[in-house]
Coordinates of C-alpha atoms in Angstrom, one line a residue:
X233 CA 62.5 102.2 -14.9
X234 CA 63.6 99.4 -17.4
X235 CA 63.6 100.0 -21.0
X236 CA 60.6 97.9 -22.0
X237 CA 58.6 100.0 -18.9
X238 CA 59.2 102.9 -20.7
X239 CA 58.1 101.6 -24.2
X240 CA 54.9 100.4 -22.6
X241 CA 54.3 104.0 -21.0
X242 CA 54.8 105.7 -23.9
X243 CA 52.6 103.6 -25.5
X244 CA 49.9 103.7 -23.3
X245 CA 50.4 107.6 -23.3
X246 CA 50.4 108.0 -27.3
X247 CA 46.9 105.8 -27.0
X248 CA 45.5 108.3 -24.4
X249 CA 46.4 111.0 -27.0
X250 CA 45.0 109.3 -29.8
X251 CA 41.7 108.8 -27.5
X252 CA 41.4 112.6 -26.0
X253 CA 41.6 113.6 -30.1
X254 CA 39.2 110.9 -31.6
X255 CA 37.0 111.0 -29.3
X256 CA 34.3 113.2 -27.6
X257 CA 33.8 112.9 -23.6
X258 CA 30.3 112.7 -22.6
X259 CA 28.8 113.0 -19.1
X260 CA 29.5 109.6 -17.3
X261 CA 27.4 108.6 -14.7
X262 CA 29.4 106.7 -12.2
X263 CA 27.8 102.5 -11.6
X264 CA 27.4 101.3 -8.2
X265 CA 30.2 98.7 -9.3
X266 CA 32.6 101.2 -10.3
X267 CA 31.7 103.1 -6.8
X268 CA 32.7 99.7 -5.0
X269 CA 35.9 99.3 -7.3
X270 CA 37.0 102.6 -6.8
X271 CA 36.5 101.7 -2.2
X272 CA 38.4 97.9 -3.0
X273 CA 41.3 100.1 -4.5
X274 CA 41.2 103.2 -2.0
X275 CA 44.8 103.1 0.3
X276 CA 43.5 102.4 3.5
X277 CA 39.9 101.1 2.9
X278 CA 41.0 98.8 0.4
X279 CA 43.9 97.8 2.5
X280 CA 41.3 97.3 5.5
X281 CA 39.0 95.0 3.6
X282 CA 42.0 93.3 2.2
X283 CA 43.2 92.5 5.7
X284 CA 39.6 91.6 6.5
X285 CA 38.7 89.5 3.9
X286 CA 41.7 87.2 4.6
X287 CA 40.6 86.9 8.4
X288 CA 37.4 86.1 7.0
X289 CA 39.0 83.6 5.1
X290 CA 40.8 82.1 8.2
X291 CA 37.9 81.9 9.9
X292 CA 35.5 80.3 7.1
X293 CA 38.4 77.6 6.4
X294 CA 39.1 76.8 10.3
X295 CA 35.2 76.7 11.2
X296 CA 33.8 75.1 8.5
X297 CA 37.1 72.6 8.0
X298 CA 37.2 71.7 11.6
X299 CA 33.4 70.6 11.6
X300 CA 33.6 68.7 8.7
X301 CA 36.9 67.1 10.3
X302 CA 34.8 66.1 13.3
X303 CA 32.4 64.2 11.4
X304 CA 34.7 62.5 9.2
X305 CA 36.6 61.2 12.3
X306 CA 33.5 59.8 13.9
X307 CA 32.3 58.3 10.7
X308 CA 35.8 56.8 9.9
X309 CA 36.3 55.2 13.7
X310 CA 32.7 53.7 13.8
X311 CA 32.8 52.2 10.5
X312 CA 36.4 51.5 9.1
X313 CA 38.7 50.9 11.8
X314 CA 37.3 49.6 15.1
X315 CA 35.3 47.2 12.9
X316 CA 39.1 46.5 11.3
X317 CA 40.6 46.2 14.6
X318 CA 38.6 43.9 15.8
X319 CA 38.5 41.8 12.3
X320 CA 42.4 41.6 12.4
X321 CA 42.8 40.6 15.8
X322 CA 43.7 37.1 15.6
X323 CA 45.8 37.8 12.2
X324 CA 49.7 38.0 11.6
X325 CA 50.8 41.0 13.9
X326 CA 52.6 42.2 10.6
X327 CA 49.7 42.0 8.2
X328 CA 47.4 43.5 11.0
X329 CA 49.8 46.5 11.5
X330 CA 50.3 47.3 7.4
X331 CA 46.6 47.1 7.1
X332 CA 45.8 49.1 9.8
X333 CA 48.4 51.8 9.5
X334 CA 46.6 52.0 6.3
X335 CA 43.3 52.6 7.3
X336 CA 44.7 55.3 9.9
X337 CA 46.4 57.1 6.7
X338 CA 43.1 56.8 4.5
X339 CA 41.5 58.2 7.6
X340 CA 44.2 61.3 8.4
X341 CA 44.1 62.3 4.4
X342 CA 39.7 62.4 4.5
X343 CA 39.6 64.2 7.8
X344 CA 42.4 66.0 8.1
X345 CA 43.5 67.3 4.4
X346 CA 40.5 67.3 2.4
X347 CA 37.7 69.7 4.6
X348 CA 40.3 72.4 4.9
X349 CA 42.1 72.4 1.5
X350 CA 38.2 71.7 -0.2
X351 CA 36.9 75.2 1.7
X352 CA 40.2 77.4 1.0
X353 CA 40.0 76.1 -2.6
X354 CA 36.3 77.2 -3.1
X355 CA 37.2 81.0 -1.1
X356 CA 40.5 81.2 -3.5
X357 CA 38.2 80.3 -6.7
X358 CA 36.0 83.5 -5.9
X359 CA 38.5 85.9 -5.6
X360 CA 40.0 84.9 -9.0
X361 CA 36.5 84.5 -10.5
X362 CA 35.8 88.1 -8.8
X363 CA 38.8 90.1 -10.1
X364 CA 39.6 90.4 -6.4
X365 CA 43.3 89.2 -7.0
X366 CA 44.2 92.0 -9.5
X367 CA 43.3 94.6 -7.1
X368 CA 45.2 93.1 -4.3
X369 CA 47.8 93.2 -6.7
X370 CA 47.2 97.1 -7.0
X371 CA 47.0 97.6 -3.2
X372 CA 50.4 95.4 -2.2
X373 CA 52.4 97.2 -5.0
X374 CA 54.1 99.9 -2.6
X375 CA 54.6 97.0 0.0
X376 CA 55.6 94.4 -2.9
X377 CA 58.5 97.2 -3.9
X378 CA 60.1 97.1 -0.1
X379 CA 61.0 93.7 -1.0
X380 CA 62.4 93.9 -4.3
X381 CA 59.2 93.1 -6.2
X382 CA 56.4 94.9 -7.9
X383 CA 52.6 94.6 -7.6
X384 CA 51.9 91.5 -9.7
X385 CA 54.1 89.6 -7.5
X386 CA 51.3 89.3 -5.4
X387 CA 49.4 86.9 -7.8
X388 CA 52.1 83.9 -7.3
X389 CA 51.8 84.9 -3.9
X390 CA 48.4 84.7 -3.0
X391 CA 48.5 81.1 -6.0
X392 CA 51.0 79.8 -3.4
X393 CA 48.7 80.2 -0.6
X394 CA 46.8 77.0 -2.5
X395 CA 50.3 75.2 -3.8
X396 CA 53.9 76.2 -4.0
X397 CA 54.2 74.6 -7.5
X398 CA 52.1 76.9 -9.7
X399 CA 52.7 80.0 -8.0
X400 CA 56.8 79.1 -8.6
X401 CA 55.7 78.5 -12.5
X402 CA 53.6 81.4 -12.5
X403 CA 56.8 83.3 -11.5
X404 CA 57.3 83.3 -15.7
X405 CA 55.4 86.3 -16.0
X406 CA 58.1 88.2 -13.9
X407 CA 60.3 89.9 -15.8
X408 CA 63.8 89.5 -14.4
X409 CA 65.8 86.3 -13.0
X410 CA 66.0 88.7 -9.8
X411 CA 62.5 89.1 -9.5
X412 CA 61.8 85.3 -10.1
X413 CA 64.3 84.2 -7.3
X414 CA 63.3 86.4 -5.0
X415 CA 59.3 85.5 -5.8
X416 CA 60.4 82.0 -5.6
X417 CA 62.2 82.2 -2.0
X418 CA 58.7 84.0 -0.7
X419 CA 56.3 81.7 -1.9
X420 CA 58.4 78.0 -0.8
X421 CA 58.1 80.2 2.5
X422 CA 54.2 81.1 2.1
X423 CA 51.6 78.6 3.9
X424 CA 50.0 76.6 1.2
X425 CA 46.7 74.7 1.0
X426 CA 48.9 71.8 2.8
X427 CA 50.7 73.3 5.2
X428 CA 46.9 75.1 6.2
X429 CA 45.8 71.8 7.4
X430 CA 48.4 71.7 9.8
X431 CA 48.2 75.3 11.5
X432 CA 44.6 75.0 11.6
X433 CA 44.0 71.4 11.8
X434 CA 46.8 71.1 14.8
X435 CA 47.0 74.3 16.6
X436 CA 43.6 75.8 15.4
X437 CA 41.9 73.2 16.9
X438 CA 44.0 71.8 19.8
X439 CA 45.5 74.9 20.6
X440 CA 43.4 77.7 20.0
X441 CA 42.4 80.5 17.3
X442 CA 44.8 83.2 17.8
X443 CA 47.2 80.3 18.3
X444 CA 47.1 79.8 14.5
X445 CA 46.9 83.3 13.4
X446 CA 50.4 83.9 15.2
X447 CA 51.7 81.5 13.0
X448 CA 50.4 83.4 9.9
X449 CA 51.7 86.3 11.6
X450 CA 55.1 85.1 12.3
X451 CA 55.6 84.0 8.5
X452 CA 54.4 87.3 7.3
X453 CA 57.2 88.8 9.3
X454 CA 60.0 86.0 7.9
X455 CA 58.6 86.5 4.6
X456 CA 58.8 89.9 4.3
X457 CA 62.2 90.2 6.5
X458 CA 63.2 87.7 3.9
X459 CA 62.2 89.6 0.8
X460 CA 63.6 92.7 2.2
X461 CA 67.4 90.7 2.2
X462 CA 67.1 89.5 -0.6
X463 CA 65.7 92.7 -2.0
X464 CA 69.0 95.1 -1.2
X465 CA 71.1 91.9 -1.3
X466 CA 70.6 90.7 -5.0
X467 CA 71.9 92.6 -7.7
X468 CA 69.7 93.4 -11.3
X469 CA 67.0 95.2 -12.7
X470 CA 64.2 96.6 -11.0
X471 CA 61.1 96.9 -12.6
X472 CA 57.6 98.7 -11.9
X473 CA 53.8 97.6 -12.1
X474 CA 52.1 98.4 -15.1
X475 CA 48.8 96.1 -15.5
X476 CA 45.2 96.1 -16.5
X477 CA 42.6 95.3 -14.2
X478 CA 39.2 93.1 -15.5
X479 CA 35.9 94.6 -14.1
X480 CA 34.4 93.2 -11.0
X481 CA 32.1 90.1 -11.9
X482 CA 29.9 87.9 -10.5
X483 CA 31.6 84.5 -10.0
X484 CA 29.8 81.4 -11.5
X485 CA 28.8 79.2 -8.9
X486 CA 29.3 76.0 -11.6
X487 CA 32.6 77.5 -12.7
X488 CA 33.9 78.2 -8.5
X489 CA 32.8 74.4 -7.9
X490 CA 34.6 72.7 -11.5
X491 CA 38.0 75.2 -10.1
X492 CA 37.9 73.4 -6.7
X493 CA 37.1 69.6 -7.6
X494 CA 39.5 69.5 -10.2
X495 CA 42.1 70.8 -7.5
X496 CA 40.7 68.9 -5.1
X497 CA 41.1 65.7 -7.4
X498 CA 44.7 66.1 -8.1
X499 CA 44.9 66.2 -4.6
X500 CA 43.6 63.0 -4.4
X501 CA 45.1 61.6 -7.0
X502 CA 48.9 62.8 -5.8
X503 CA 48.7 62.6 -2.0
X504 CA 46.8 59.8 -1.5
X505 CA 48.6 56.9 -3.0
X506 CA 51.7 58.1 -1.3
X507 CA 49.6 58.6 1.8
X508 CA 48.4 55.1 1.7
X509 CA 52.3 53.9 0.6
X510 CA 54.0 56.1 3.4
X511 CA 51.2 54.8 6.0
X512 CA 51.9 50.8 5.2
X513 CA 55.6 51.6 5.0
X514 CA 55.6 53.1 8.1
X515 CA 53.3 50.0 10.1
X516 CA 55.5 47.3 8.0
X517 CA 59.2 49.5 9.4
X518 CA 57.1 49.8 13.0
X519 CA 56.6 45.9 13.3
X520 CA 60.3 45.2 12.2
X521 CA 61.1 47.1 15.2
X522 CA 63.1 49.6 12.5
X523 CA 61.4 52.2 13.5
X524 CA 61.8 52.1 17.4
X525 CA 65.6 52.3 15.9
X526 CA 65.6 55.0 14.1
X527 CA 63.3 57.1 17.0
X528 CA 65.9 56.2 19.3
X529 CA 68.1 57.4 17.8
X530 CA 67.0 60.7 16.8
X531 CA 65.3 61.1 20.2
X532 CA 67.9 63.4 21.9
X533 CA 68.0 65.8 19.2
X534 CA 64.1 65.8 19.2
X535 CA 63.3 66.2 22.7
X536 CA 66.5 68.0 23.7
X537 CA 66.4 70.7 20.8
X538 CA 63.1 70.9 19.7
X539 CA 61.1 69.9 22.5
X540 CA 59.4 67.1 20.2
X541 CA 59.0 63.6 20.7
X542 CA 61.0 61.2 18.7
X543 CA 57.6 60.0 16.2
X544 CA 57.1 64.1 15.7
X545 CA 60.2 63.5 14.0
X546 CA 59.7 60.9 11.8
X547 CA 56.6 62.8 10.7
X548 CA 58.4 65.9 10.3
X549 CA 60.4 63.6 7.7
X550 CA 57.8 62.7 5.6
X551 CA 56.1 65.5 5.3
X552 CA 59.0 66.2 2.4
X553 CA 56.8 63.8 -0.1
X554 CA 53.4 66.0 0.5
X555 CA 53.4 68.5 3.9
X556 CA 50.0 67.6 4.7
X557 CA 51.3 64.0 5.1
X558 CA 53.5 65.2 8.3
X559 CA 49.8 66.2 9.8
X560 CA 48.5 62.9 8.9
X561 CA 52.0 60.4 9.6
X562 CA 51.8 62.2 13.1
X563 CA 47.9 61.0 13.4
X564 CA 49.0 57.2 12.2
X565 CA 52.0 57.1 14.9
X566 CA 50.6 59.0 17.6
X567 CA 47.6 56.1 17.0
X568 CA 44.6 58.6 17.1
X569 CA 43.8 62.5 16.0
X570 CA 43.3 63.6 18.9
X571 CA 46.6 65.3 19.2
X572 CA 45.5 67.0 22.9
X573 CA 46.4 63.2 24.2
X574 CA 50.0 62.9 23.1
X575 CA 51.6 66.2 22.9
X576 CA 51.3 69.9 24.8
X577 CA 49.9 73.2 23.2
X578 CA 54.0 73.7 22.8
X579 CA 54.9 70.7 21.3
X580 CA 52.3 71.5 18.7
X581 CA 52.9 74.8 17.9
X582 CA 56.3 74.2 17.8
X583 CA 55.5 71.5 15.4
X584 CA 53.4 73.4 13.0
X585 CA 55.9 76.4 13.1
X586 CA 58.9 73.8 11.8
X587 CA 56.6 71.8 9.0
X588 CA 55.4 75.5 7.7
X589 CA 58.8 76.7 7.3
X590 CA 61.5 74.0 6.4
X591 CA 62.1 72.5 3.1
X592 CA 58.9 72.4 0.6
X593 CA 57.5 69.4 -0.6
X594 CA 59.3 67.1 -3.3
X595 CA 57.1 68.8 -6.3
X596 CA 58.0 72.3 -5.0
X597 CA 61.7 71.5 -5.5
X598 CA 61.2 69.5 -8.9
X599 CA 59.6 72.7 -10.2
X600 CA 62.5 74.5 -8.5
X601 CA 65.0 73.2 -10.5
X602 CA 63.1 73.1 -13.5
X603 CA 62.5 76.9 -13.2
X604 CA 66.0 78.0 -11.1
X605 CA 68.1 75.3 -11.4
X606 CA 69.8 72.8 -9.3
X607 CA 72.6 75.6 -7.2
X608 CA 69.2 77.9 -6.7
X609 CA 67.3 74.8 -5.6
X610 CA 69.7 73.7 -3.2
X611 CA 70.3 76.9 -1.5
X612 CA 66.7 77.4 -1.0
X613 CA 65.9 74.1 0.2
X614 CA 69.1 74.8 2.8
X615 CA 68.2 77.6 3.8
X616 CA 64.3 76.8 4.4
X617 CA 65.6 74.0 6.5
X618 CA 68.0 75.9 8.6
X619 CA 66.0 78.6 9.0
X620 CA 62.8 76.3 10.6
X621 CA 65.3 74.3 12.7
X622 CA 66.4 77.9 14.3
X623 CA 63.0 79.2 14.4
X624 CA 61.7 75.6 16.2
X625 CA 64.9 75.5 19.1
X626 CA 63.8 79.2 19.7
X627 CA 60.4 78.8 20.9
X628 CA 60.9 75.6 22.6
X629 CA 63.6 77.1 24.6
X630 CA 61.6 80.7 25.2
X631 CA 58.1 78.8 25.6
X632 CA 59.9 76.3 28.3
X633 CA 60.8 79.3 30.1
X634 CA 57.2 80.8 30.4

């Protein structure tokens, strides 16, 4: 145990001391929301409901996201772009293409990003407003120690399940460089809010339901085989969990829905100007014929390797400005969101399986460097890609075999 554990120990000890002398117990009778802290806490029931609440969770986000998707989609081809189509028919191919590969983006980031990232936002908000993260911090703290990291690890964890970049900056209230590089590695590998959208929007809803858990499941297992490396690999300090916990509340419904528009809006804000941008660059490059040049030649490697077509590729690309926009670029090229028409249950899992892993997004790896440094930053960025592009020729090649 470090130095400043022990101070805080002993502090806490010479409190209690101070308490049993000043004070005078009296008979406490135990509140039904002490009773239910006391089961959220308990080893295996509180690991159960743990477990359970974040199925719930998948479920709730993947239900709920995918009918609001559905009605998005029908809204946006009825009134914005078969009424463009047909508007822009007689028009300069080039203008016609920019303009509509804009629409399609405007289209991808309402339908696609915003019903699922919107739900998990407003389920993430209650557990913070709840107090349900702290105890998950409690429960995780044995398992958090395997891989070289205590209890409150969890919390930058479970932020990075909404986005990378303030679940790297919550990292700060780690207490070693060790612990913060490890913490870092684990959460550029753990599925946010944007990479959600494209297990659940892809292979939840083209491929099926235990489709997408695998994927969760398969990154639980890199991420913790990952932390456990890193954890007898890296040399320093190792520290232990020493927190206090907030009593269970009520959430405030006004409070739960101010936490998830003002996330929701800096979604907007961020992704979809470079959505728009990235979706005109894309039908301006597409009508110069560049792109049918760069497809080409990145088509062997694609198909050969990975199994993917070449425009799976060129998605794959962008998706290092915002990872939702590999989701959506795929929806502009493939010309429609109804991935079941241009690629197999493989090619889409396989898909989903590379964007989730490789590289994170360009804001992950600003706040990288600002928090690690450039060498740290570089290595994690090299090895996220590696590690995808491995994992991606892997099931192509075992899932062409079955």
């Amino acid at each position: 145990m470090s130095i400043s554990d022990t101070i805080v120990r002993d502090l806490y000890g010479e409190a209690g001391y101070i308490v049993d002398r000043l004070t005078t117990q009296v008979e406490h009778k135990v509140t039904f929301k002490e009773r239910i802290d006391s089961v959220l806490t308990s080893e295996y029931v509180g690991i159960t409901g743990l477990v359970a609440a974040l199925l719930l969770t998948f479920f709730v986000v993947f239900t709920v996201g995918g009918f609001l998707e559905e009605g998005i989609v029908s809204l946006f081809e009825i009134f914005l772009i078969s009424p463009a189509e047909n508007l822009l028919a007689g028009s300069h191919p080039v203008l016609s293409n920019v303009i509509i590969y804009s629409l399609l983006g405007v289209e991808a980031g309402f339908a696609i990003a915003i019903p699922y990232i919107a739900v998990f936002y407003v389920i993430l908000s209650l557990f913070e407003d709840s107090g349900y993260l702290t105890r998950a911090a409690f429960l995780l703290d044995n398992w958090t120690h395997k891989v070289g990291l205590h209890g409150r690890a969890i919390i930058p964890l479970v932020l990075g399940m909404g986005c990378n970049v303030p679940a790297i900056m919550s990292t700060r209230t780690l207490n070693t460089i060790r612990e913060k590089r490890i913490a870092s590695v684990l959460i550029a590998l753990t599925p946010c809010s944007a990479r959600t959208v494209i297990i659940i929007g892809l292979v939840g809803t083209f491929v099926g339901y235990w489709a997408a858990i695998s994927i969760y499941v398969l990154e639980l297992v890199i991420i913790f085989a990952t932390g456990w490396v890193l954890g007898k690999g890296l040399s320093g300090e190792k520290t232990g969990l020493i927190m206090e916990m907030a009593p269970l509340r009520k959430p405030d419904p006004r409070a739960t829905f101010q936490k998830t528009w003002l996330r929701v809006r800096e979604f907007m804000y961020i992704a979809f100007p470079l959505l728009v941008a990235g979706s005109a660059l894309l039908g301006l490059i597409d009508s110069l014929g560049v792109l049918d040049v760069f497809q080409n030649a990145v088509e062997p490697i694609s198909v050969g390797i990975f199994g993917l077509p070449a425009f799976a590729a060129t998605a794959l690309i962008f998706g290092i400005l915002r990872k939702e926009m590999a989701l959506q670029i795929l929806a502009v090229l493939a010309g429609t969101a109804n991935f079941a028409m241009v690629l197999t249950p493989l090619q889409m899992y396989s898909f989903a399986v590379i964007s989730t892993i490789y590289i994170p997004c360009i804001a992950t790896i600003a706040i990288l460097k600002h928090e690690l440094g450039w060498k740290d930053t570089t290595v994690i960025s090299l090895f996220t890609i590696t590690l995808a592009l491995v994992i991606g020729a892997l099931i192509n090649m075992i899932g062409m075999n079955f």
